[in-house]
Tab-separated table of C-alpha atoms in Angstrom:
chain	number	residue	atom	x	y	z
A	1	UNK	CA	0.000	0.000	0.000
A	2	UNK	CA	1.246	3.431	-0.661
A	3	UNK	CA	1.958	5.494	2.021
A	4	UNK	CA	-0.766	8.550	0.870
A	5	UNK	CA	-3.630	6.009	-0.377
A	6	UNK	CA	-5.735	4.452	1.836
A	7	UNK	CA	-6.433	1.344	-0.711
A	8	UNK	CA	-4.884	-1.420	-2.989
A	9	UNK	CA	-3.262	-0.442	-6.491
A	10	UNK	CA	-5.342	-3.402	-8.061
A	11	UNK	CA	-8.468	-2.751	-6.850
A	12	UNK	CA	-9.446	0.857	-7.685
A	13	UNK	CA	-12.354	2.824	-6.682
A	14	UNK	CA	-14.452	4.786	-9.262
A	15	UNK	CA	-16.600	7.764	-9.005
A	16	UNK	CA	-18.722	7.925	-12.104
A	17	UNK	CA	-15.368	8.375	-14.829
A	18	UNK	CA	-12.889	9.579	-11.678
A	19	UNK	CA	-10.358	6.650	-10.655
A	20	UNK	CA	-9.324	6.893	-6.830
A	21	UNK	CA	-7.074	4.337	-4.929
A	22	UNK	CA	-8.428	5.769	-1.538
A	23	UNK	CA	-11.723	5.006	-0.158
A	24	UNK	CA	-11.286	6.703	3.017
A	25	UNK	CA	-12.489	10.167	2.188
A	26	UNK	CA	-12.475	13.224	4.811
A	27	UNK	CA	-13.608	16.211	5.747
A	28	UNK	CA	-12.079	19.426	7.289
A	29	UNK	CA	-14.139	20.667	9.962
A	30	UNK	CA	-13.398	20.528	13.883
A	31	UNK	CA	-9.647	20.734	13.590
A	32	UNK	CA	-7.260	22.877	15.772
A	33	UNK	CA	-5.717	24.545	13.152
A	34	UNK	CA	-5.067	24.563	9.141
A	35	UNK	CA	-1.802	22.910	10.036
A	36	UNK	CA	-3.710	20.133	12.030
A	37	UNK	CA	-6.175	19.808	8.957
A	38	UNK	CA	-3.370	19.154	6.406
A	39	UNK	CA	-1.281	16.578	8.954
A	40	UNK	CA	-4.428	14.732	9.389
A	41	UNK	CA	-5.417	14.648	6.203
A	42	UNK	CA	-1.998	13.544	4.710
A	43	UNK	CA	-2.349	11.001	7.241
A	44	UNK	CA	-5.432	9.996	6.606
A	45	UNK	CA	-4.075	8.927	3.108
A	46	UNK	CA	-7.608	9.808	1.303
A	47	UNK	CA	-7.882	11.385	-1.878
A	48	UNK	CA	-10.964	13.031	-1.727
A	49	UNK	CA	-11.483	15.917	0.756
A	50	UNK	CA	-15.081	16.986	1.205
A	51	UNK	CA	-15.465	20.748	2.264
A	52	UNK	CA	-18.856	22.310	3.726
A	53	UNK	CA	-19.127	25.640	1.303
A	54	UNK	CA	-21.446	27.610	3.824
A	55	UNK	CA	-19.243	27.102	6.295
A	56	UNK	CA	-15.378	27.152	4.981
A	57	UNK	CA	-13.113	29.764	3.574
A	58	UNK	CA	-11.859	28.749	-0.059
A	59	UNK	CA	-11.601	32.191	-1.403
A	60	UNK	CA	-14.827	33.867	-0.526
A	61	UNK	CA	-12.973	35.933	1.891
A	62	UNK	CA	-9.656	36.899	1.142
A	63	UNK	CA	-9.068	38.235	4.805
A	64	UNK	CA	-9.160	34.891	6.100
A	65	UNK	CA	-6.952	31.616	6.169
A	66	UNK	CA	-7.906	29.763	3.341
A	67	UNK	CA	-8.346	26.009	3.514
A	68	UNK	CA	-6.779	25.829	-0.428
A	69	UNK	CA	-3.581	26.386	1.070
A	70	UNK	CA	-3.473	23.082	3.037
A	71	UNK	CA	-5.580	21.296	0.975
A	72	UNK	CA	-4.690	22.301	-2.493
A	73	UNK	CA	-6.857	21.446	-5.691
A	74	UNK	CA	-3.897	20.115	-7.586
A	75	UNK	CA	-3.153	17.298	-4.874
A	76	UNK	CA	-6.788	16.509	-3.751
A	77	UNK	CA	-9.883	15.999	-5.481
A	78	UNK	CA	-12.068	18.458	-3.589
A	79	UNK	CA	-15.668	17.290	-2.987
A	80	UNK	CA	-18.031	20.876	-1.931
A	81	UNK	CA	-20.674	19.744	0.316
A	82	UNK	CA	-24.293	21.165	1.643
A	83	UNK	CA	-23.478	20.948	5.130
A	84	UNK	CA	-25.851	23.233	7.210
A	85	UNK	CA	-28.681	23.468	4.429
A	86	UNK	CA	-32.033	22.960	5.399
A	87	UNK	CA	-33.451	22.758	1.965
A	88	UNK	CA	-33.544	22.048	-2.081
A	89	UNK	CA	-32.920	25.334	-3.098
A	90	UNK	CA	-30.594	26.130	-0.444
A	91	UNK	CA	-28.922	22.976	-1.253
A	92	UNK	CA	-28.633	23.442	-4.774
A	93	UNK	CA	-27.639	27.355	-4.574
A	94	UNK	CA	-24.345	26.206	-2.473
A	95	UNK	CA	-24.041	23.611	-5.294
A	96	UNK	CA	-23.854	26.440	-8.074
A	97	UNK	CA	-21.813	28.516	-5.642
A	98	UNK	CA	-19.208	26.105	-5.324
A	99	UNK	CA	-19.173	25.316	-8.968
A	100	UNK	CA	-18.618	29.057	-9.692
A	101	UNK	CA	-15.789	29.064	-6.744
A	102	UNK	CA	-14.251	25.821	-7.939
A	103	UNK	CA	-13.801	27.010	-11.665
A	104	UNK	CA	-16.549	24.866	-12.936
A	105	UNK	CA	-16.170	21.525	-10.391
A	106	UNK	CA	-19.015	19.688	-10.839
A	107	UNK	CA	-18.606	16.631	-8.460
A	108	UNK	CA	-20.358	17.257	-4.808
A	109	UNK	CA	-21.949	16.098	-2.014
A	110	UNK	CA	-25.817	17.121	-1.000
A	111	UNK	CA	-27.103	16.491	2.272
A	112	UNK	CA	-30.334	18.284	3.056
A	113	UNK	CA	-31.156	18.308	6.982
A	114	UNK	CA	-34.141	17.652	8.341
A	115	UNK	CA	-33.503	19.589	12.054
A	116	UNK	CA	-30.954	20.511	13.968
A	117	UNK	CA	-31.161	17.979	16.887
A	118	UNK	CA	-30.703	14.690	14.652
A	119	UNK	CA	-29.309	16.042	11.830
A	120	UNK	CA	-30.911	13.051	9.976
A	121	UNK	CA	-31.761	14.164	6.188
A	122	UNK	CA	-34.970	15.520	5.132
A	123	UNK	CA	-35.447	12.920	2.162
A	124	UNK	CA	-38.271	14.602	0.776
A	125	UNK	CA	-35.803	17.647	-0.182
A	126	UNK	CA	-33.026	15.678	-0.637
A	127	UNK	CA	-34.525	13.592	-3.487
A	128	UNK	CA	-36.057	17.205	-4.722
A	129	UNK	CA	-32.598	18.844	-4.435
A	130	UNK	CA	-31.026	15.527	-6.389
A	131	UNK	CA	-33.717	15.888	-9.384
A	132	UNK	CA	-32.471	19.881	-9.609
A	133	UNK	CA	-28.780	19.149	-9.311
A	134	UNK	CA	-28.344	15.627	-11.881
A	135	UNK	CA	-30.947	18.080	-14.559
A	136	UNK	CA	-27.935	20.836	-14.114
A	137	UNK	CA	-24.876	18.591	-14.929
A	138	UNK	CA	-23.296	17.960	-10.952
A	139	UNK	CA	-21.909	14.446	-10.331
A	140	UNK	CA	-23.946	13.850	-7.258
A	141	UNK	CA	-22.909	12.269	-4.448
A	142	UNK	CA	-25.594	12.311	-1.620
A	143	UNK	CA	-26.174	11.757	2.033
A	144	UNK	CA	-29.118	9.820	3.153
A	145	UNK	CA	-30.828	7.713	5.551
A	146	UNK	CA	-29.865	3.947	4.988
A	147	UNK	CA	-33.760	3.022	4.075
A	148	UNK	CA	-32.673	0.660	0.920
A	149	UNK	CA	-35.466	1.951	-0.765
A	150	UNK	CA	-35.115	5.630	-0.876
A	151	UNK	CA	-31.177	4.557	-1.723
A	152	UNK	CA	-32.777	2.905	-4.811
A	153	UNK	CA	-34.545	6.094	-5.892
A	154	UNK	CA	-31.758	7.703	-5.549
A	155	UNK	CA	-29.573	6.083	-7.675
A	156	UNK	CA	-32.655	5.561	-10.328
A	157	UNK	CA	-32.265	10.098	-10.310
A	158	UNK	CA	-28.580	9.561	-11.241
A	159	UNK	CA	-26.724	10.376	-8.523
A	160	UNK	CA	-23.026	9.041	-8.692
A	161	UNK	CA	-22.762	7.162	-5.043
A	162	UNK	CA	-25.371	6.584	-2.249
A	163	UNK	CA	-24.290	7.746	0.773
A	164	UNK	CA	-26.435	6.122	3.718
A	165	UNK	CA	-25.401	7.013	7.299
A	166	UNK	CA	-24.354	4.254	9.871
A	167	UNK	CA	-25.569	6.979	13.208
A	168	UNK	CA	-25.940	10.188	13.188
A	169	UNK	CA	-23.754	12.826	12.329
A	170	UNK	CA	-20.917	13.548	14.821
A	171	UNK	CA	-22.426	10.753	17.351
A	172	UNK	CA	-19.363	8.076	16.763
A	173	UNK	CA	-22.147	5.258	17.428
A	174	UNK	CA	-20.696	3.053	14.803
A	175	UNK	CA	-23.223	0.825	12.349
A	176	UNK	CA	-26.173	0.838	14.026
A	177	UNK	CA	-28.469	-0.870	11.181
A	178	UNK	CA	-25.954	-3.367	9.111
A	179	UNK	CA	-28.826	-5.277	7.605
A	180	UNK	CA	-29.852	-2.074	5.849
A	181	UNK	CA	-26.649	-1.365	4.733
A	182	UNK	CA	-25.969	-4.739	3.381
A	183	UNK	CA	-29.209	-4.538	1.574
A	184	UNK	CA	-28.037	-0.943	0.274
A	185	UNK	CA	-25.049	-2.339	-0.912
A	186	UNK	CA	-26.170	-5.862	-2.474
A	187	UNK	CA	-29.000	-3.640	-4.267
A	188	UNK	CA	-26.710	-1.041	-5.752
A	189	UNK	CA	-24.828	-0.677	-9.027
A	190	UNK	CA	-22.998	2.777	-7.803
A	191	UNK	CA	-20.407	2.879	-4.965
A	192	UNK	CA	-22.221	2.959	-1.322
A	193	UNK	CA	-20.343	4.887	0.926
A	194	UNK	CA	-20.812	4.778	4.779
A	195	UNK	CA	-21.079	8.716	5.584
A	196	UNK	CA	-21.682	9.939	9.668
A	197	UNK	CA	-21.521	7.994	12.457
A	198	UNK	CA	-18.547	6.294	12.454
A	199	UNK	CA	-16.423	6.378	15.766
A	200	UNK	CA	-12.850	4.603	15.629
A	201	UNK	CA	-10.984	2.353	13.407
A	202	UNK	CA	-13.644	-0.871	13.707
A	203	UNK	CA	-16.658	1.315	12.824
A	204	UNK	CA	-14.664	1.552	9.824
A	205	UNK	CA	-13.799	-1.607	9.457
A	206	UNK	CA	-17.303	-3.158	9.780
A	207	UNK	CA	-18.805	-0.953	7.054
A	208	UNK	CA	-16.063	-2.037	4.519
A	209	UNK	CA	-16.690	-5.611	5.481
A	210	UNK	CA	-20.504	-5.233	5.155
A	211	UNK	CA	-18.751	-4.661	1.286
A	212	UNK	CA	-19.152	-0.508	1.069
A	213	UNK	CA	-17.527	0.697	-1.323
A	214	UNK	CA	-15.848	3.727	0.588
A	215	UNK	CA	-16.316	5.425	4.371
A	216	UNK	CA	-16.523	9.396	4.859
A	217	UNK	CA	-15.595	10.713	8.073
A	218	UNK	CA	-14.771	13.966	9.685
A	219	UNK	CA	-15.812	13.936	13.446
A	220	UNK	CA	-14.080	10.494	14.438
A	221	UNK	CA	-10.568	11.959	13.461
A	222	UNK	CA	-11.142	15.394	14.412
A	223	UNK	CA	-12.300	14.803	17.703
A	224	UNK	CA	-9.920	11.834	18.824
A	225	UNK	CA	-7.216	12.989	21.503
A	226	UNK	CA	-5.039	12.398	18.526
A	227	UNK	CA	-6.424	13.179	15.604
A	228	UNK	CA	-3.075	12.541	13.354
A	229	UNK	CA	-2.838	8.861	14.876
A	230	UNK	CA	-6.455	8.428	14.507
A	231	UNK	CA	-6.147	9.284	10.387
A	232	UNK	CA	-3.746	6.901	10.648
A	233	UNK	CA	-5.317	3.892	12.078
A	234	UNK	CA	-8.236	4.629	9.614
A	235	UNK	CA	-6.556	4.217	6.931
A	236	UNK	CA	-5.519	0.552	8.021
A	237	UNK	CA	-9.119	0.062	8.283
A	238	UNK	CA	-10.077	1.166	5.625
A	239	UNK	CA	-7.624	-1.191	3.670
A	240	UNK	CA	-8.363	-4.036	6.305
A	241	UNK	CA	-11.847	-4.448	6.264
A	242	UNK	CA	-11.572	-4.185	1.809
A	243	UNK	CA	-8.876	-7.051	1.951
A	244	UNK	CA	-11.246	-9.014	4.865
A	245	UNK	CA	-14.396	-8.683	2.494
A	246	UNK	CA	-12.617	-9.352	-0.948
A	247	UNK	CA	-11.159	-12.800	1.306
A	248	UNK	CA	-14.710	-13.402	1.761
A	249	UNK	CA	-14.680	-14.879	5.288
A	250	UNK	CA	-15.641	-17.813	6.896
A	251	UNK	CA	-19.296	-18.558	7.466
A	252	UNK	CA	-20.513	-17.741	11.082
A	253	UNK	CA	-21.375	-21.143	13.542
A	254	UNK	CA	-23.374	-21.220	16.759
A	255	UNK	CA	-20.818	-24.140	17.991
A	256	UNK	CA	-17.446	-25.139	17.915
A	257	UNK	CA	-15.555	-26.534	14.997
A	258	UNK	CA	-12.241	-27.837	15.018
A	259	UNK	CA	-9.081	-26.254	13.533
A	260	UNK	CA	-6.717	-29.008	13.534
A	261	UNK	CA	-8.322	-32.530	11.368
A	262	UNK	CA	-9.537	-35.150	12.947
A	263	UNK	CA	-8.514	-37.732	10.528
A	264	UNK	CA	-4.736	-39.060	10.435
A	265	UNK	CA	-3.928	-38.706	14.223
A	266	UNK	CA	-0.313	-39.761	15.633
A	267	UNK	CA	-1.080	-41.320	18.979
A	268	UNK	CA	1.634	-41.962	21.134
A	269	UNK	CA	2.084	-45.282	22.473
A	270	UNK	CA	0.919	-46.463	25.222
């Protein structure tokens, strides 16, 4: 494994036409500092670097720090996200915003909130702000509940990957529904990417094993006492839990079974 990519040389992972090795992909929010941001993130090894437009400095305001410099274009495929809308045309208005900022960038992320307590998605606007968004030429990747139907719809619209969350955002509960997700997944024919929820290096784990395609996080690194470490260990994970579910592992048994055979024994004599 290379030491920036979070994945395996011969088993790539696609967004639409884009080609990543990676399929840990992170966000910037919650760090100490810039510098913090770019350690973790080189860290991390992830490719993709999602960044909430509404709420993040890439050039809108040329008196402040500006995440570009840490996380720069020409090294990172930069994935503009909805964070903190609470509606389609919100949603789709930070869309064309960052496509203006971003010199024409077409690939984001929508999530569309449904209240501030939960954070879960309002699906109604989501698949709205979806409709508006694949019409207008973005390469949608979206955040949703992990309801295998509404995933379905979603992918019937045309978005690029279905992004169902494991808890919610920021909680670090882990999976908390890995039939649905399985279902997502088996049911799919675009990358499934675990997005919110996850808490340390097994969440991560777990959802690649359940055979997603790709984890987002932000909070779990972030917020760890070391968040450099933590990017780290994810990484492993990430690559872990790909190499565990490409194995294909052994099926589950309510008793024992025997490693060693029982046929051929050497019994010493008596």
């Amino acid at each position: 494994m290379s030491q920036m990519a979070a994945g395996s040389a011969d088993d790539p992972f696609h967004v639409g036409e884009r080609r990543f090795q990676s399929r840990l992909l992170v966000g910037t929010g919650k760090y100490r500092d810039l510098e913090q941001t770019r350690e973790a993130i080189e860290g991390s090894g992830a490719e993709i670097v999602t960044v909430a437009i509404r709420r993040t400095n890439i050039g809108q305001n040329p008196d402040e720090p500006n995440l570009l410099d840490v996380v720069p274009p020409d090294r990172y495929t930069l994935l503009p996200n909805t964070a903190g809308c609470y509606s389609a045309e919100d949603a789709v208005r930070t869309c064309r915003l960052a496509r203006e900022l971003l010199d024409g960038h077409n690939l984001v992320k929508l999530e569309v909130l449904g209240d501030e307590k939960t954070l879960y998605p309002d699906v109604f606007e989501t698949v709205k702000a979806a409709e508006t968004l694949v019409n207008d030429g973005f390469e949608v990747m979206v955040y949703t509940t992990d309801d295998p139907l509404l995933a379905k719809r979603l992918e019937d619209i045309g978005c690029r990957a279905i992004m169902p969350l494991a808890a919610p955002i920021g909680s670090g509960l882990g999976i908390q529904n890995r039939y649905n997700i399985r279902e997502i997944v088996e049911n799919a024919s675009v990358p499934v990417l675990v997005d919110a929820g996850v808490g340390t290096a097994s969440d991560a784990a777990i959802a690649m094993e359940l055979g997603c395609d790709g984890v987002l996080m932000n909070t779990a690194i972030a917020a760890a006492d070391d968040p450099v470490r933590m990017a780290r260990a994810m990484r492993h994970a990430i690559v872990a839990g790909r190499e565990a579910w490409r194995a294909g592992r052994m099926p589950a048994r309510r008793y024992a079974s025997a490693s060693s055979p029982e046929t051929g024994l050497f019994f010493a004599g008596s």
